[in-house]
Structures are given as structure tokens and as C-alpha cells.
Coordinates of C-alpha atoms and ligand atoms in Angstrom, one line a residue:
M268 CA -14.3 215.2 147.2
E269 CA -11.6 212.7 147.6
K270 CA -9.2 211.1 145.2
L271 CA -7.0 208.0 145.4
I272 CA -3.3 208.1 144.5
I273 CA -2.0 204.7 143.5
H274 CA 1.8 204.5 143.5
G275 CA 2.4 201.7 140.9
G276 CA 5.0 198.9 141.2
N277 CA 4.6 197.7 144.7
P278 CA 3.9 193.9 144.4
L279 CA 1.0 192.5 146.3
F280 CA 1.2 189.5 148.6
G281 CA -0.7 187.7 151.3
T282 CA -4.4 187.2 151.9
V283 CA -7.5 189.4 151.4
N284 CA -10.8 188.7 153.2
I285 CA -13.8 189.4 151.1
S286 CA -16.9 191.3 152.4
G287 CA -20.5 190.4 152.2
S288 CA -22.2 191.0 148.8
K289 CA -23.5 194.5 148.1
N290 CA -25.8 193.3 145.4
A291 CA -27.3 190.6 147.6
S292 CA -27.6 192.9 150.6
L293 CA -29.6 195.6 148.8
P294 CA -32.7 193.5 147.9
I295 CA -32.5 191.7 151.2
L296 CA -32.6 195.0 153.1
A297 CA -35.6 196.0 151.0
A298 CA -37.3 192.7 151.7
T299 CA -37.3 193.5 155.5
L300 CA -40.2 195.8 154.7
L301 CA -42.3 192.7 154.0
T302 CA -42.6 191.9 157.7
R303 CA -43.5 193.6 161.1
G304 CA -40.9 191.2 162.7
E305 CA -37.3 192.0 163.5
C306 CA -34.7 191.0 160.8
I307 CA -31.1 190.5 161.8
I308 CA -28.8 190.5 158.8
R309 CA -25.1 189.8 159.1
R310 CA -22.2 190.5 156.8
V311 CA -23.8 193.6 155.2
P312 CA -20.9 195.6 153.7
D313 CA -20.3 199.1 154.9
V314 CA -20.5 200.8 151.5
S315 CA -22.5 203.9 150.5
D316 CA -25.1 201.9 148.6
T317 CA -26.1 199.9 151.6
N318 CA -26.2 203.1 153.6
Y319 CA -28.6 204.7 151.1
M320 CA -30.8 201.7 151.3
L321 CA -30.9 202.0 155.1
Q322 CA -31.8 205.7 154.8
I323 CA -34.7 204.7 152.5
L324 CA -36.0 202.1 154.9
Q325 CA -35.9 204.6 157.8
N326 CA -37.7 207.1 155.6
L327 CA -40.4 204.6 155.0
G328 CA -40.8 204.0 158.8
A329 CA -38.3 201.2 159.7
D330 CA -36.2 201.3 162.8
V331 CA -32.6 200.5 161.8
E332 CA -29.6 199.7 163.9
R333 CA -26.1 198.9 162.5
A334 CA -23.0 197.7 164.2
S335 CA -19.9 196.1 162.6
G336 CA -21.6 194.4 159.6
T337 CA -24.8 193.4 161.4
V338 CA -27.9 195.3 160.5
V339 CA -31.2 195.0 162.5
V340 CA -34.3 196.3 160.8
K341 CA -37.8 196.3 162.3
C342 CA -40.7 197.8 160.3
E343 CA -43.7 197.6 162.6
K344 CA -45.6 200.1 160.6
L345 CA -44.9 201.5 157.1
K346 CA -45.2 205.2 157.3
S347 CA -45.5 205.7 153.6
H348 CA -45.9 204.0 150.3
V349 CA -43.8 206.7 148.6
A350 CA -40.1 206.6 147.7
P351 CA -39.4 210.2 146.5
Y352 CA -36.8 211.4 144.0
D353 CA -34.4 212.7 146.6
L354 CA -33.8 209.2 147.9
V355 CA -34.2 207.2 144.7
R356 CA -31.9 209.3 142.5
K357 CA -28.8 208.4 144.6
M358 CA -29.0 204.8 143.8
R359 CA -30.7 202.8 141.0
A360 CA -31.2 199.8 143.2
S361 CA -33.7 201.7 145.3
V362 CA -36.3 200.5 142.8
C363 CA -36.3 197.2 144.7
V364 CA -38.5 198.7 147.4
M365 CA -41.3 198.6 144.8
G366 CA -42.1 194.9 145.4
P367 CA -42.3 195.1 149.2
L368 CA -44.3 198.4 149.2
L369 CA -46.7 197.1 146.6
A370 CA -47.1 193.8 148.5
R371 CA -47.8 195.5 151.9
H372 CA -49.8 198.5 150.8
N373 CA -51.3 197.3 147.5
R374 CA -50.0 200.5 146.1
C375 CA -46.7 202.4 145.8
D376 CA -45.3 205.6 144.3
V377 CA -41.7 205.4 143.4
S378 CA -39.7 207.9 141.6
L379 CA -38.2 206.7 138.2
P380 CA -34.5 206.2 138.8
G381 CA -33.4 207.6 135.4
G382 CA -30.4 206.7 133.3
C383 CA -26.9 206.0 134.5
V384 CA -23.5 206.1 133.0
I385 CA -23.4 202.3 132.2
G386 CA -26.5 202.5 130.0
D387 CA -30.2 203.2 129.7
R388 CA -31.4 200.9 132.5
P389 CA -35.2 200.8 131.9
I390 CA -37.6 199.1 134.4
D391 CA -40.2 197.9 131.9
L392 CA -39.7 194.3 132.9
H393 CA -40.2 195.1 136.6
L394 CA -43.5 196.7 135.6
K395 CA -44.5 193.8 133.3
G396 CA -43.9 191.5 136.3
F397 CA -46.1 193.5 138.6
E398 CA -48.8 193.7 136.0
G399 CA -48.7 189.9 135.8
L400 CA -49.6 189.9 139.5
G401 CA -52.6 192.1 138.9
A402 CA -51.1 195.6 139.5
E403 CA -51.7 198.6 137.2
A404 CA -48.7 200.7 136.4
T405 CA -48.8 204.4 135.3
V406 CA -45.9 206.8 134.9
E407 CA -46.6 210.5 135.7
G408 CA -44.4 213.4 136.7
G409 CA -41.3 211.2 136.8
N410 CA -43.0 208.8 139.2
I411 CA -44.3 205.2 138.8
H412 CA -47.6 204.6 140.4
L413 CA -48.5 201.0 141.1
K414 CA -51.8 199.9 142.3
A415 CA -53.3 196.5 142.9
R416 CA -57.0 197.4 143.3
Y417 CA -58.0 193.8 144.4
G418 CA -54.7 192.9 146.0
L419 CA -51.8 191.0 144.4
Q420 CA -52.8 187.8 142.8
G421 CA -50.3 185.1 141.7
G422 CA -49.9 184.4 138.0
E423 CA -47.3 183.5 135.4
V424 CA -44.8 186.2 134.5
N425 CA -41.8 186.2 132.1
M426 CA -38.8 188.4 133.1
S427 CA -36.9 188.0 129.9
G428 CA -36.3 191.0 127.7
K429 CA -34.1 192.2 124.8
Y430 CA -30.9 192.0 126.9
G431 CA -31.8 188.8 128.7
T432 CA -33.3 188.5 132.1
T433 CA -33.3 191.1 134.9
V434 CA -31.8 190.6 138.3
L435 CA -33.6 193.3 140.3
G436 CA -36.7 192.7 138.3
T437 CA -36.8 189.1 139.3
D438 CA -36.1 190.2 142.9
N439 CA -39.0 192.6 142.8
V440 CA -41.5 190.0 141.6
L441 CA -40.2 187.5 144.1
M442 CA -40.8 189.9 147.0
A443 CA -44.2 190.9 145.8
A444 CA -45.3 187.3 145.0
A445 CA -44.1 186.1 148.5
I446 CA -47.3 187.5 150.1
A447 CA -49.6 187.6 147.1
K448 CA -52.7 185.4 146.9
G449 CA -52.1 182.1 145.1
T450 CA -49.1 180.8 143.2
T451 CA -46.7 182.7 140.9
V452 CA -44.5 181.1 138.3
I453 CA -41.6 183.3 137.3
K454 CA -40.2 182.2 133.9
G455 CA -37.0 183.6 132.4
A456 CA -35.9 184.4 136.0
A457 CA -32.4 185.6 136.7
C458 CA -30.2 182.8 138.1
E459 CA -27.6 185.0 139.9
P460 CA -26.4 183.8 143.4
E461 CA -27.8 187.1 144.7
V462 CA -31.3 186.1 143.6
V463 CA -30.8 182.7 145.4
D464 CA -29.7 184.6 148.5
L465 CA -32.8 186.7 148.5
A466 CA -35.0 183.6 148.0
D467 CA -33.2 181.9 151.0
F468 CA -33.8 185.0 153.1
L469 CA -37.5 185.1 152.1
N470 CA -37.9 181.4 152.8
S471 CA -36.3 181.9 156.3
M472 CA -39.1 184.5 156.9
G473 CA -41.7 181.8 156.0
A474 CA -42.1 182.3 152.2
K475 CA -42.6 179.2 150.0
I476 CA -40.2 179.7 147.1
T477 CA -38.7 176.8 145.0
G478 CA -36.5 176.8 142.0
A479 CA -34.3 179.9 142.8
G480 CA -31.1 179.6 140.8
T481 CA -32.9 178.2 137.8
A482 CA -34.9 180.0 135.1
T483 CA -38.2 179.0 136.6
I484 CA -39.1 180.0 140.1
T485 CA -42.3 179.0 141.8
V486 CA -43.7 181.1 144.7
E487 CA -46.6 179.9 146.7
G488 CA -48.0 183.1 148.3
V489 CA -48.4 183.1 152.1
T490 CA -50.4 185.5 154.2
E491 CA -47.6 186.7 156.4
L492 CA -43.9 186.7 156.8
S493 CA -42.0 186.8 160.1
G494 CA -38.7 188.3 161.3
T495 CA -35.5 186.2 160.8
E496 CA -31.7 186.1 160.9
H497 CA -29.6 185.8 157.8
V498 CA -25.9 185.9 156.7
V499 CA -25.3 187.5 153.3
I500 CA -23.3 185.6 150.8
P501 CA -19.7 186.7 149.9
D502 CA -19.3 189.4 147.3
R503 CA -18.3 187.5 144.1
I504 CA -17.4 190.7 142.2
E505 CA -15.2 192.1 145.0
A506 CA -13.5 188.6 145.0
G507 CA -13.1 188.6 141.2
T508 CA -11.6 192.1 141.4
F509 CA -8.9 190.9 143.8
M510 CA -8.4 187.7 141.7
V511 CA -7.4 190.0 138.8
A512 CA -5.1 192.0 141.2
G513 CA -3.4 188.7 142.0
A514 CA -2.9 187.8 138.3
L515 CA -1.7 191.3 137.4
A516 CA 0.2 192.7 140.3
S517 CA 1.2 190.1 142.9
E518 CA 4.7 189.3 143.9
S519 CA 4.0 185.6 143.3
A520 CA 0.4 184.9 144.4
L521 CA -2.6 186.5 146.2
K522 CA -5.1 184.5 148.3
V523 CA -8.7 185.6 148.1
N524 CA -10.4 184.4 151.2
R525 CA -13.9 183.9 152.7
I526 CA -15.6 183.4 149.4
N527 CA -17.7 180.8 147.6
P528 CA -15.5 179.5 144.6
K529 CA -18.6 178.1 142.9
H530 CA -19.8 181.6 142.3
L531 CA -16.5 182.4 140.5
E532 CA -16.2 179.4 138.2
L533 CA -16.2 181.3 134.9
I534 CA -13.7 183.9 136.1
T535 CA -11.4 181.1 137.4
K536 CA -11.8 179.4 134.0
V537 CA -10.9 182.5 132.0
L538 CA -7.8 183.2 134.2
R539 CA -6.6 179.6 133.9
E540 CA -7.1 179.6 130.1
S541 CA -5.0 182.8 130.0
G542 CA -2.2 181.0 131.8
Y543 CA -2.7 181.9 135.4
Q544 CA -2.6 179.2 138.0
V545 CA -5.6 179.3 140.4
D546 CA -5.6 177.1 143.5
E547 CA -9.0 176.3 145.1
T548 CA -10.1 175.4 148.6
A549 CA -13.7 175.3 149.9
D550 CA -13.6 179.0 150.8
S551 CA -10.7 180.6 148.9
L552 CA -9.0 181.0 145.6
T553 CA -5.3 181.7 145.2
V554 CA -4.3 183.4 142.0
H555 CA -0.6 183.2 140.9
R556 CA 1.0 185.9 138.9
N557 CA 2.3 185.1 135.4
P558 CA 4.1 187.8 133.5
N559 CA 3.6 185.6 130.4
G560 CA -0.1 185.4 130.8
T561 CA -2.0 185.8 127.5
G562 CA -5.1 187.6 126.4
A563 CA -8.6 186.0 126.0
N564 CA -12.0 186.5 124.4
I565 CA -14.9 187.2 126.8
V566 CA -18.5 187.8 126.2
T567 CA -20.6 188.9 129.2
S568 CA -24.0 187.2 129.8
P569 CA -26.3 186.6 132.7
Y570 CA -25.2 184.1 135.4
P571 CA -23.7 181.5 135.0
G572 CA -22.1 183.4 132.1
F573 CA -19.3 185.9 132.5
P574 CA -20.5 188.8 134.7
T575 CA -20.8 192.3 133.2
D576 CA -19.6 193.6 136.6
M577 CA -16.2 192.0 136.0
Q578 CA -15.8 193.3 132.4
A579 CA -13.9 196.5 133.3
Q580 CA -11.5 194.7 135.6
M581 CA -10.6 192.2 132.9
C582 CA -10.0 195.1 130.5
A583 CA -7.4 196.3 133.0
L584 CA -5.7 192.9 133.0
F585 CA -5.7 192.6 129.2
A586 CA -4.3 196.1 128.8
T587 CA -0.9 194.7 129.7
T588 CA -1.2 191.0 128.8
E589 CA 0.5 189.7 125.6
G590 CA -1.6 189.4 122.5
E591 CA -5.0 190.6 121.5
S592 CA -8.1 190.3 123.6
V593 CA -11.7 190.7 122.6
V594 CA -14.2 191.9 125.3
K595 CA -17.9 192.1 124.4
D596 CA -20.6 193.3 126.8
T597 CA -24.0 192.1 125.7
I598 CA -25.7 193.3 128.9
F599 CA -24.5 196.9 129.0
P600 CA -22.9 197.5 125.6
Q601 CA -22.0 201.1 126.5
R602 CA -20.2 200.2 129.7
F603 CA -16.7 200.9 128.5
M604 CA -15.9 204.4 129.9
H605 CA -12.8 202.9 131.7
L606 CA -11.1 202.3 128.3
S607 CA -11.0 206.0 127.5
E608 CA -9.4 206.6 130.9
M609 CA -6.9 203.8 130.4
K610 CA -6.0 205.2 127.1
R611 CA -4.6 208.1 129.0
M612 CA -2.3 205.6 130.7
G613 CA -1.1 204.1 127.4
A614 CA -3.7 201.3 126.7
D615 CA -4.1 200.3 123.1
F616 CA -7.6 199.4 122.0
E617 CA -10.4 199.8 119.5
F618 CA -14.0 200.0 120.5
D619 CA -17.2 199.6 118.4
E620 CA -20.7 198.6 119.3
G621 CA -20.2 197.0 122.7
T622 CA -17.0 195.2 121.7
A623 CA -13.5 196.2 122.6
V624 CA -10.4 194.8 121.0
I625 CA -7.4 195.3 123.4
R626 CA -3.8 194.9 122.4
G627 CA -1.6 194.4 125.4
V628 CA 1.2 196.8 125.9
E629 CA 4.4 196.2 127.9
Q630 CA 3.5 198.6 130.8
L631 CA 1.0 201.4 131.5
S632 CA 2.1 204.7 132.8
G633 CA 0.4 206.5 135.7
A634 CA -1.8 209.5 134.8
P635 CA -4.7 211.5 136.3
V636 CA -7.9 209.6 135.5
M637 CA -11.6 210.0 136.2
A638 CA -13.7 207.3 137.8
S639 CA -17.0 207.1 135.9
D640 CA -18.8 204.3 137.7
L641 CA -18.2 201.6 140.3
R642 CA -16.6 198.9 138.3
A643 CA -14.7 201.3 136.0
S644 CA -13.1 202.8 139.2
A645 CA -12.0 199.3 140.3
A646 CA -10.5 198.8 136.9
L647 CA -8.5 202.0 137.2
V648 CA -7.2 201.0 140.6
L649 CA -6.0 197.7 139.1
A650 CA -4.5 199.4 136.1
G651 CA -2.6 201.8 138.4
L652 CA -1.2 199.0 140.6
N653 CA 1.6 198.1 138.2
A654 CA 1.7 201.2 136.0
K655 CA 4.9 203.2 136.0
G656 CA 4.6 206.1 138.4
S657 CA 1.5 207.4 140.1
T658 CA -2.2 207.3 139.1
D659 CA -4.6 209.8 140.6
I660 CA -8.2 208.6 140.5
H661 CA -10.7 211.4 140.8
R662 CA -14.3 211.0 141.8
V663 CA -13.5 208.1 144.0
Y664 CA -17.0 208.2 145.6
H665 CA -18.0 205.8 142.8
I666 CA -15.8 203.1 144.3
D667 CA -17.0 203.7 147.8
R668 CA -20.5 202.8 146.6
G669 CA -19.6 199.1 146.4
Y670 CA -16.2 198.2 147.7
E671 CA -15.8 198.1 151.5
G672 CA -12.6 199.8 152.6
I673 CA -10.9 199.2 149.3
D674 CA -7.8 201.3 149.9
E675 CA -7.2 199.7 153.3
K676 CA -7.6 196.2 151.9
F677 CA -5.1 197.0 149.1
R678 CA -2.7 198.6 151.6
N679 CA -2.9 195.4 153.8
I680 CA -1.6 193.3 150.9
G681 CA 1.3 195.6 150.0
A682 CA -0.1 198.3 147.7
R683 CA 0.9 202.0 148.2
I684 CA -2.4 203.9 148.0
D685 CA -3.2 207.3 149.5
R686 CA -6.6 208.8 149.9
V687 CA -6.6 212.6 149.9
R688 CA -9.1 215.4 149.8
E689 CA -9.1 217.6 146.7
Ligands
EPU840 N1 -33.4 195.6 131.4 C1 -34.5 195.9 130.6 N2 -35.6 196.2 131.3 C2 -35.8 196.1 132.6 C3 -34.7 195.8 133.4 C4 -33.5 195.5 132.8 O1 -34.4 196.0 129.4 O2 -36.9 196.3 133.1 C5 -32.1 195.3 130.8 C6 -31.0 196.3 131.2 O3 -30.9 197.5 130.5 C7 -29.7 195.4 131.0 C8 -30.2 194.0 131.3 O4 -31.6 194.1 131.2 O5 -29.4 195.5 129.6 C9 -29.9 193.5 132.7 O6 -30.2 194.4 133.7 P1 -30.6 194.0 135.1 O7 -32.0 194.4 135.4 O8 -30.3 192.6 135.4 O9 -29.7 194.9 136.0 P2 -30.1 195.3 137.5 O10 -30.8 194.3 138.1 O11 -30.6 196.7 137.5 C10 -28.0 194.2 138.7 C11 -26.8 194.6 139.5 C12 -25.8 195.3 138.5 C13 -25.4 194.3 137.4 C14 -26.7 193.8 136.7 C15 -26.4 192.8 135.7 C16 -27.7 195.1 141.7 C17 -27.9 196.1 142.7 N3 -27.2 195.6 140.5 O12 -28.6 195.4 138.2 O13 -24.7 195.6 139.3 O14 -24.6 194.9 136.5 O15 -27.6 193.3 137.7 O16 -25.8 191.7 136.2 O17 -27.8 193.9 141.9 C18 -22.7 196.8 139.9 O18 -22.7 196.2 141.0 O19 -21.8 197.5 139.5 C19 -23.9 196.7 139.0 C20 -24.2 197.6 138.1

């Protein structure tokens, strides 16, 4: 195993180039199973989650080539309709092969992904969506069996549940409906830019999808999809993470480049309201440091609301900003493991029922801490950047799941970070 050692106090400067989106790449890679044609996908980040997905595709019979951000997938013949536990347990997002497998085979057996540290993460809404297209779902021996006896048939489905809509659930139904018979109307659909990117990818393969990016998506089923070429959208969460780094630890400012600022509107708004200057161009945001920045109140909600995937990083910022901040996560109310680790660095907070009240302290001090999940690890890196002394972050494999070359990117903008084996 490896750990990161962050030597706090080196101010950041310059420009950081953002990679392609992990959360857009994963369903897009799964969607390549819908065609026999060749799909060329550019700007796929080299992170362990995309590597797992490529392993799953190979296991299911796809030929995969990968070179510097470009992935070529061709799945002439699906070898299997089964995604076994060994593959699925490594990454929850592997459930998004269900839609394509069901659509191409009229059946699939996929191992249930199980819980994860950020919460329960059920898939009832995915199954409800498939049932709306005529599939029957049964769970046995830890596996989900889906069968569409008479083929998939378009219908009206609602993807909204107790915690709002579901991103990968919407993706799954979109993929299945693309080659189902007839028209599907998805109500309560997730509006995330990653869903829009998947719809754009499917449309470039010949699908007929309208309304992506709104709560109602209409899919007119087609008989076949063809190969295509696609460039994945920039990773808005990686971008947001570096924006917080600019606010928290830059010498004067940090430019976050090769992004779509429209996807980051709420993060920009919160930073501005907290006193940080943010300059915008068509493909960059520059965040200025402000030692007198103040706290804020944020409540996570589905896009265009404040992303749960940026909640931990904001906690790292608020840990040393003046005043009291209130952070509520309505999507994953248990996703606050980072706070207990930051407490070891001197953070002052109270936590109850999905809401953290954080009182900014003058400075954190470096300490050995444990990464518990992807975004919690990113928050610990941010906290370590201007803490006094060194912060050792153990279990760093969590961060490698979703941030491409994170230590190298931080080193390039002035941070002192070492990666060592332990
Ligand atoms: N939910 C249900 N039933 C379902 C599905 C979801 O109740 O069948 C609940 C979840 O428990 C949660 C809420 O609905 O409370 C939203 O979950 P969602 O299904 O939207 O999450 P996801 O699609 O599994 C994606 C991202 C996550 C991100 C969430 C929310 C990918 C690969 N993952 O997960 O990203 O937090 O949407 O925006 O796109 C990350 O990148 O660190 C990450 C966890």
C-alpha cells in the first residue's frame, strides 16, 4: 500500500489542467456494449475506476485498447450476460453494465454491489426502471437476475426516490431504452452533466434521445446502434477540488483550466459569497486566495444543486475559514468520515443527522490520517496543504480511484507531496 505525505505551507500558484470526467466516462464505457461497432472515446481519465470498467468490458467479450487518454472498444460479440462478484465488488459503478447487457441479451445476471462507506447505496430505482420497460427482476444468492421475456418495451418510468433522483439509475434506463421497442419517457430523471454526456454519446451512435439535462427525457427506441467517436466532458469535481485549493492554499490565485465553468456555477457562487474572487473565461476559472474568507451554509442536492461530491472538500475549506459554517448532505447523510480525520488535525465541528456545524480555526496541524473514500481523501489532501507540519494520508488507493495523477498535478503547482510505500 502507498501513502501520501503532504508537507503543509508551500503556497500554490500557476495553472492546473483538468482531466476528463470519471463519472461521465464510466457509463459511456459501459454503453459501448450496446453496439458491435468500434467506439473511440477520448479524454478518459487514467484512474483505477476506469481501469476496472475496462476489465469488466474485456471480461464480457470486448476488445479494448488504451493509449494516452483514448480508449477504443469493440464488442463484436458479447461472451456473457454475467457480471460476477469478483468484478463488481471493486466498484459500485459497475452496475451500469446492467442496462446494456439487458438490452443486448434480454437478460443479465449482475452481482449486487453491496454497501459502501458513504452510505447504503441501494439499486431499487434501477430495478424499478427496468421493470417499467418490461423486465422482471429477482435477487438470489447476492445476484440480480433481470429478464425481459418478450424483449424490452418502452414505457413511462419515474426515477425519483426518497433521496431524489438517481444518476446511474437514469443512465441505466437510458441505455436500455435506446434499443428497446417503442418510446420511453423517463420522469424524475437526473439532470447531471454526466447524464447529458451519456445521452450525447448514445445519440452519436444513432439513438434518439431528447430532453437530457431536464427532469423528463424521451427515448425513441431504435433497432441498432453503431460505433462512434466521442470526447468526454471535463471532470467538474476534480475542477471544484482544485478551486478549493486555490481559495485555501494559493500564493495569490490558481487557474483551473480546460473546464466548463457552466458545470461549476454553484461552487463558484458559494466561493464568491464567502469572499473569494473567481475570474471566469470560456474554459477556465481562476480562484483568488483570501485569508479573510468567511464560512457559508451549504446543502447538497442533485444537479444543478450543490454536489455531494464536493461536500468533503468544502468542509476542508471551512475548517480554517472564519466563522461558523453549516454543511448538510441530503443525498448521502452519512458521508462525513473526513470530519473525524480532520478532527485529528485540530478541526472544530459538531455532527448530527447529516449536518455538520464547523467552526473555523486559525490553522490545522499535520497528523497521520486515514482516507475512507474518494472525496474524503481529496479533502484530507486539501486540509494538509496549509496545515502546520506534515500530514500522512494512509489508504491513498481511494484517491487513485478518481483523481488522475493527483500528486503530480499538485507538485506542478508548487505543493510538496511525496508518495511512499508503507
Ligand atoms: N438511491 C436509491 N435507490 C437507488 C439508487 C439511488 O435510493 O436505486 C439513492 C442513493 O442512496 C442516494 C441518492 O439516491 O441517496 C443518489 O444516488 P445516485 O444513484 O444518484 O448515486 P450513483 O448514481 O450511484 C453517482 C456518482 C457518485 C455521486 C452520486 C450523486 C458515478 C459513478 N457516481 O452515483 O459519485 O456521489 O451520483 O451525485 O457517477 C464520487 O464520484 O465520489 C461518487 C460517489
